[in-house]
Amino acid sequence: GNSVTQMEGPVTLSEEAFLTINCTYTATGYPSLFWYVQYPGEGLQLLLKATKADDKGSNKGFEATYRKETTSFHLEKGSVQVSDSAVYFCALSTDRDDKIIFGKGTRLHILP
Amino acid sequence: GAGVSQSPSNKVTEKGKDVELRCDPISGHTALYWYRQSLGQGLEFLIYFQGNSAPDKSGLPSDRFSAERTGGSVSTLTIQRTQQEDSAVYLCASSISGRAYEQYFGPGTRLTVT
């Protein structure tokens, strides 16, 4: 079946550090891949997406590249800020249905 | 408000009691989803409504869980005979048909079963 595996948190970094949150997936067919973010006290929201191999999704300084050969979609940011503290979810969907499969989430703490 | 709303925001109930959780989706969104977010478990899909089609109930964990959507808008998730393991945050989301990735999430209902 389809599944998403992401690195366990919490991840704690200092401000301006480089961030990588690993995500790998298992899926039949050709999934679309997403990163969602949940800021403290707010609802989950889409951060970025990529719909085919080698696509790069980007938003708010975050990037992730759809790597079919390694079935990965790692989230990166060159210089994190305190305001990036949140829980990040990697997710996928396939053409076959309208559901999204989420990973377990990674909590990120950025220290000033 | 233009977003997805859920009520109540918090619910504490005794084991064995029934609870109802409500979701008001964004107007015009034909797809509606319920998820459960448990500590350390990520988001677990529960049920999906799309227009007038039969709902996809494949994620409901037991027959104590049910959901309905009236008039293609408001949805109610009902948990009967609650158990302590039902304690979680229940999230609702809605989207335009065929664009599941653009789901807009509500703030959730935190359910605590004592």
Short mmCIF file of N, CA and C in Angstrom, two decimals, chain A residues 13-102:
data_model
loop_
_atom_site.label_atom_id
_atom_site.label_comp_id
_atom_site.label_asym_id
_atom_site.label_seq_id
_atom_site.Cartn_x
_atom_site.Cartn_y
_atom_site.Cartn_z
N LEU A 13 17.07 23.27 16.23
CA LEU A 13 18.16 23.97 15.54
C LEU A 13 18.25 25.40 16.04
N SER A 14 19.40 25.98 15.84
CA SER A 14 19.56 27.40 16.12
C SER A 14 19.13 28.21 14.91
N GLU A 15 18.72 29.43 15.17
CA GLU A 15 18.33 30.33 14.08
C GLU A 15 19.46 30.45 13.06
N GLU A 16 19.09 30.48 11.79
CA GLU A 16 20.00 30.61 10.65
C GLU A 16 20.70 29.30 10.29
N ALA A 17 20.39 28.22 10.98
CA ALA A 17 20.95 26.92 10.63
C ALA A 17 20.29 26.38 9.37
N PHE A 18 20.96 25.39 8.76
CA PHE A 18 20.41 24.70 7.59
C PHE A 18 19.51 23.56 8.06
N LEU A 19 18.36 23.43 7.40
CA LEU A 19 17.39 22.43 7.80
C LEU A 19 17.21 21.38 6.71
N THR A 20 17.20 20.13 7.12
CA THR A 20 16.74 19.04 6.27
C THR A 20 15.82 18.15 7.09
N ILE A 21 14.64 17.88 6.55
CA ILE A 21 13.73 16.88 7.13
C ILE A 21 13.52 15.82 6.06
N ASN A 22 13.96 14.61 6.37
CA ASN A 22 13.90 13.54 5.39
C ASN A 22 12.50 12.95 5.25
N CYS A 23 12.16 12.60 4.02
CA CYS A 23 10.88 11.95 3.73
C CYS A 23 11.07 10.97 2.59
N THR A 24 10.62 9.74 2.79
CA THR A 24 10.59 8.76 1.71
C THR A 24 9.19 8.19 1.60
N TYR A 25 8.89 7.66 0.43
CA TYR A 25 7.53 7.19 0.21
C TYR A 25 7.51 5.85 -0.49
N THR A 26 6.39 5.19 -0.38
CA THR A 26 6.09 3.97 -1.13
C THR A 26 4.73 4.18 -1.76
N ALA A 27 4.67 3.99 -3.08
CA ALA A 27 3.39 4.22 -3.75
C ALA A 27 3.34 3.45 -5.05
N THR A 28 2.13 3.08 -5.42
CA THR A 28 1.91 2.51 -6.75
C THR A 28 1.60 3.66 -7.70
N GLY A 29 2.02 3.51 -8.91
CA GLY A 29 1.76 4.57 -9.87
C GLY A 29 2.69 5.75 -9.65
N TYR A 30 2.17 6.92 -9.98
CA TYR A 30 2.99 8.13 -9.95
C TYR A 30 2.33 9.15 -9.02
N PRO A 31 2.74 9.13 -7.76
CA PRO A 31 2.07 10.01 -6.80
C PRO A 31 2.48 11.47 -6.94
N SER A 32 1.64 12.33 -6.42
CA SER A 32 2.02 13.72 -6.16
C SER A 32 2.48 13.79 -4.71
N LEU A 33 3.43 14.66 -4.45
CA LEU A 33 4.04 14.73 -3.12
C LEU A 33 3.87 16.13 -2.54
N PHE A 34 3.72 16.18 -1.22
CA PHE A 34 3.43 17.45 -0.56
C PHE A 34 4.16 17.55 0.78
N TRP A 35 4.35 18.78 1.18
CA TRP A 35 4.70 19.08 2.57
C TRP A 35 3.63 20.02 3.12
N TYR A 36 3.11 19.63 4.29
CA TYR A 36 2.16 20.46 5.02
C TYR A 36 2.83 20.95 6.29
N VAL A 37 2.36 22.09 6.80
CA VAL A 37 2.91 22.65 8.02
C VAL A 37 1.77 23.01 8.97
N GLN A 38 2.02 22.76 10.24
CA GLN A 38 1.03 23.09 11.28
C GLN A 38 1.73 23.97 12.31
N TYR A 39 1.47 25.29 12.24
CA TYR A 39 2.04 26.22 13.21
C TYR A 39 1.28 26.11 14.52
N PRO A 40 1.90 26.45 15.61
CA PRO A 40 1.24 26.35 16.92
C PRO A 40 -0.10 27.08 16.93
N GLY A 41 -1.13 26.38 17.32
CA GLY A 41 -2.45 26.98 17.44
C GLY A 41 -3.17 27.23 16.13
N GLU A 42 -2.59 26.76 15.03
CA GLU A 42 -3.21 26.98 13.72
C GLU A 42 -3.55 25.66 13.04
N GLY A 43 -4.36 25.75 12.01
CA GLY A 43 -4.70 24.56 11.25
C GLY A 43 -3.61 24.16 10.30
N LEU A 44 -3.66 22.92 9.87
CA LEU A 44 -2.70 22.39 8.91
C LEU A 44 -2.85 23.13 7.59
N GLN A 45 -1.74 23.43 6.93
CA GLN A 45 -1.83 24.11 5.63
C GLN A 45 -0.75 23.58 4.70
N LEU A 46 -1.08 23.64 3.42
CA LEU A 46 -0.15 23.17 2.40
C LEU A 46 1.05 24.12 2.32
N LEU A 47 2.26 23.58 2.38
CA LEU A 47 3.47 24.39 2.27
C LEU A 47 4.00 24.39 0.84
N LEU A 48 4.14 23.19 0.26
CA LEU A 48 4.61 23.11 -1.12
C LEU A 48 4.24 21.76 -1.70
N LYS A 49 4.31 21.66 -3.02
CA LYS A 49 3.96 20.40 -3.67
C LYS A 49 4.80 20.18 -4.92
N ALA A 50 4.87 18.92 -5.35
CA ALA A 50 5.51 18.54 -6.61
C ALA A 50 4.70 17.40 -7.20
N THR A 51 4.39 17.50 -8.47
CA THR A 51 3.48 16.53 -9.05
C THR A 51 4.14 15.52 -9.97
N LYS A 52 5.41 15.72 -10.32
CA LYS A 52 6.07 14.70 -11.14
C LYS A 52 7.56 14.69 -10.83
N ALA A 53 8.20 13.62 -11.27
CA ALA A 53 9.62 13.40 -10.97
C ALA A 53 10.45 14.60 -11.41
N ASP A 54 11.41 14.95 -10.54
CA ASP A 54 12.37 16.03 -10.75
C ASP A 54 11.77 17.42 -10.55
N ASP A 55 10.48 17.51 -10.29
CA ASP A 55 9.88 18.80 -9.95
C ASP A 55 10.43 19.27 -8.61
N LYS A 56 10.58 20.57 -8.47
CA LYS A 56 10.97 21.16 -7.19
C LYS A 56 9.84 22.05 -6.73
N GLY A 57 9.31 21.75 -5.54
CA GLY A 57 8.33 22.63 -4.93
C GLY A 57 9.04 23.61 -4.01
N SER A 58 8.54 24.84 -3.95
CA SER A 58 9.17 25.82 -3.08
C SER A 58 8.15 26.82 -2.57
N ASN A 59 8.41 27.30 -1.34
CA ASN A 59 7.53 28.28 -0.72
C ASN A 59 8.17 28.75 0.57
N LYS A 60 8.13 30.02 0.85
CA LYS A 60 8.62 30.61 2.10
C LYS A 60 10.07 30.21 2.39
N GLY A 61 10.87 30.02 1.36
CA GLY A 61 12.27 29.66 1.54
C GLY A 61 12.51 28.17 1.68
N PHE A 62 11.44 27.39 1.75
CA PHE A 62 11.55 25.94 1.82
C PHE A 62 11.56 25.37 0.40
N GLU A 63 12.27 24.26 0.23
CA GLU A 63 12.30 23.57 -1.05
C GLU A 63 12.26 22.06 -0.83
N ALA A 64 11.71 21.36 -1.81
CA ALA A 64 11.77 19.90 -1.81
C ALA A 64 11.73 19.43 -3.25
N THR A 65 12.58 18.45 -3.58
CA THR A 65 12.67 17.94 -4.95
C THR A 65 12.16 16.51 -5.00
N TYR A 66 11.30 16.23 -5.93
CA TYR A 66 10.69 14.91 -6.13
C TYR A 66 11.74 14.02 -6.78
N ARG A 67 12.27 13.06 -6.02
CA ARG A 67 13.31 12.16 -6.52
C ARG A 67 12.72 10.76 -6.68
N LYS A 68 12.41 10.41 -7.93
CA LYS A 68 11.78 9.12 -8.17
C LYS A 68 12.75 7.98 -7.92
N GLU A 69 14.03 8.20 -8.27
CA GLU A 69 15.01 7.11 -8.17
C GLU A 69 15.27 6.70 -6.73
N THR A 70 15.11 7.66 -5.81
CA THR A 70 15.31 7.34 -4.39
C THR A 70 14.00 7.38 -3.61
N THR A 71 12.89 7.55 -4.30
CA THR A 71 11.55 7.70 -3.70
C THR A 71 11.60 8.62 -2.49
N SER A 72 12.14 9.83 -2.72
CA SER A 72 12.31 10.75 -1.60
C SER A 72 11.77 12.13 -1.95
N PHE A 73 11.51 12.91 -0.90
CA PHE A 73 11.00 14.27 -1.06
C PHE A 73 11.42 15.05 0.18
N HIS A 74 12.73 15.22 0.34
CA HIS A 74 13.27 15.83 1.55
C HIS A 74 13.01 17.34 1.55
N LEU A 75 12.65 17.85 2.72
CA LEU A 75 12.38 19.28 2.88
C LEU A 75 13.66 19.98 3.33
N GLU A 76 13.99 21.11 2.69
CA GLU A 76 15.20 21.83 3.04
C GLU A 76 14.92 23.33 3.13
N LYS A 77 15.71 23.98 4.00
CA LYS A 77 15.70 25.44 4.06
C LYS A 77 17.10 25.88 4.45
N GLY A 78 17.59 26.88 3.76
CA GLY A 78 18.97 27.28 3.96
C GLY A 78 19.24 27.99 5.28
N SER A 79 18.26 28.73 5.78
CA SER A 79 18.47 29.52 6.99
C SER A 79 17.13 29.64 7.73
N VAL A 80 16.98 28.85 8.78
CA VAL A 80 15.69 28.81 9.46
C VAL A 80 15.53 29.99 10.42
N GLN A 81 14.29 30.30 10.69
CA GLN A 81 13.94 31.37 11.61
C GLN A 81 13.09 30.81 12.75
N VAL A 82 13.03 31.55 13.84
CA VAL A 82 12.22 31.12 14.98
C VAL A 82 10.77 30.87 14.54
N SER A 83 10.30 31.68 13.61
CA SER A 83 8.92 31.56 13.15
C SER A 83 8.66 30.29 12.34
N ASP A 84 9.69 29.57 12.01
CA ASP A 84 9.52 28.28 11.31
C ASP A 84 9.21 27.14 12.26
N SER A 85 9.24 27.41 13.54
CA SER A 85 8.91 26.37 14.53
C SER A 85 7.48 25.91 14.30
N ALA A 86 7.33 24.61 14.07
CA ALA A 86 6.02 24.06 13.70
C ALA A 86 6.18 22.54 13.58
N VAL A 87 5.07 21.89 13.22
CA VAL A 87 5.13 20.47 12.88
C VAL A 87 4.98 20.35 11.37
N TYR A 88 5.85 19.58 10.75
CA TYR A 88 5.87 19.43 9.30
C TYR A 88 5.48 18.00 8.93
N PHE A 89 4.56 17.90 7.97
CA PHE A 89 4.06 16.60 7.53
C PHE A 89 4.38 16.40 6.05
N CYS A 90 5.00 15.29 5.73
CA CYS A 90 5.17 14.88 4.36
C CYS A 90 3.94 14.06 3.96
N ALA A 91 3.51 14.15 2.70
CA ALA A 91 2.28 13.47 2.31
C ALA A 91 2.30 13.15 0.83
N LEU A 92 1.44 12.22 0.42
CA LEU A 92 1.31 11.90 -0.99
C LEU A 92 -0.14 11.63 -1.35
N SER A 93 -0.44 11.78 -2.62
CA SER A 93 -1.72 11.33 -3.13
C SER A 93 -1.48 10.73 -4.51
N THR A 94 -2.38 9.84 -4.91
CA THR A 94 -2.25 9.21 -6.21
C THR A 94 -3.45 9.57 -7.06
N ASP A 95 -3.34 9.26 -8.34
CA ASP A 95 -4.44 9.58 -9.24
C ASP A 95 -5.66 8.74 -8.95
N ARG A 96 -5.45 7.65 -8.23
CA ARG A 96 -6.54 6.68 -8.09
C ARG A 96 -7.64 7.16 -7.16
N ASP A 97 -7.26 8.02 -6.23
CA ASP A 97 -8.31 8.45 -5.31
C ASP A 97 -8.01 9.87 -4.85
N ASP A 98 -8.92 10.38 -4.10
CA ASP A 98 -8.82 11.76 -3.64
C ASP A 98 -8.35 11.83 -2.20
N LYS A 99 -7.64 10.81 -1.75
CA LYS A 99 -7.16 10.83 -0.37
C LYS A 99 -5.70 11.23 -0.34
N ILE A 100 -5.31 11.75 0.79
CA ILE A 100 -3.90 12.07 1.02
C ILE A 100 -3.39 11.19 2.15
N ILE A 101 -2.22 10.61 1.95
CA ILE A 101 -1.58 9.79 2.97
C ILE A 101 -0.50 10.65 3.63
N PHE A 102 -0.59 10.81 4.93
CA PHE A 102 0.34 11.66 5.66
C PHE A 102 1.37 10.83 6.40
#
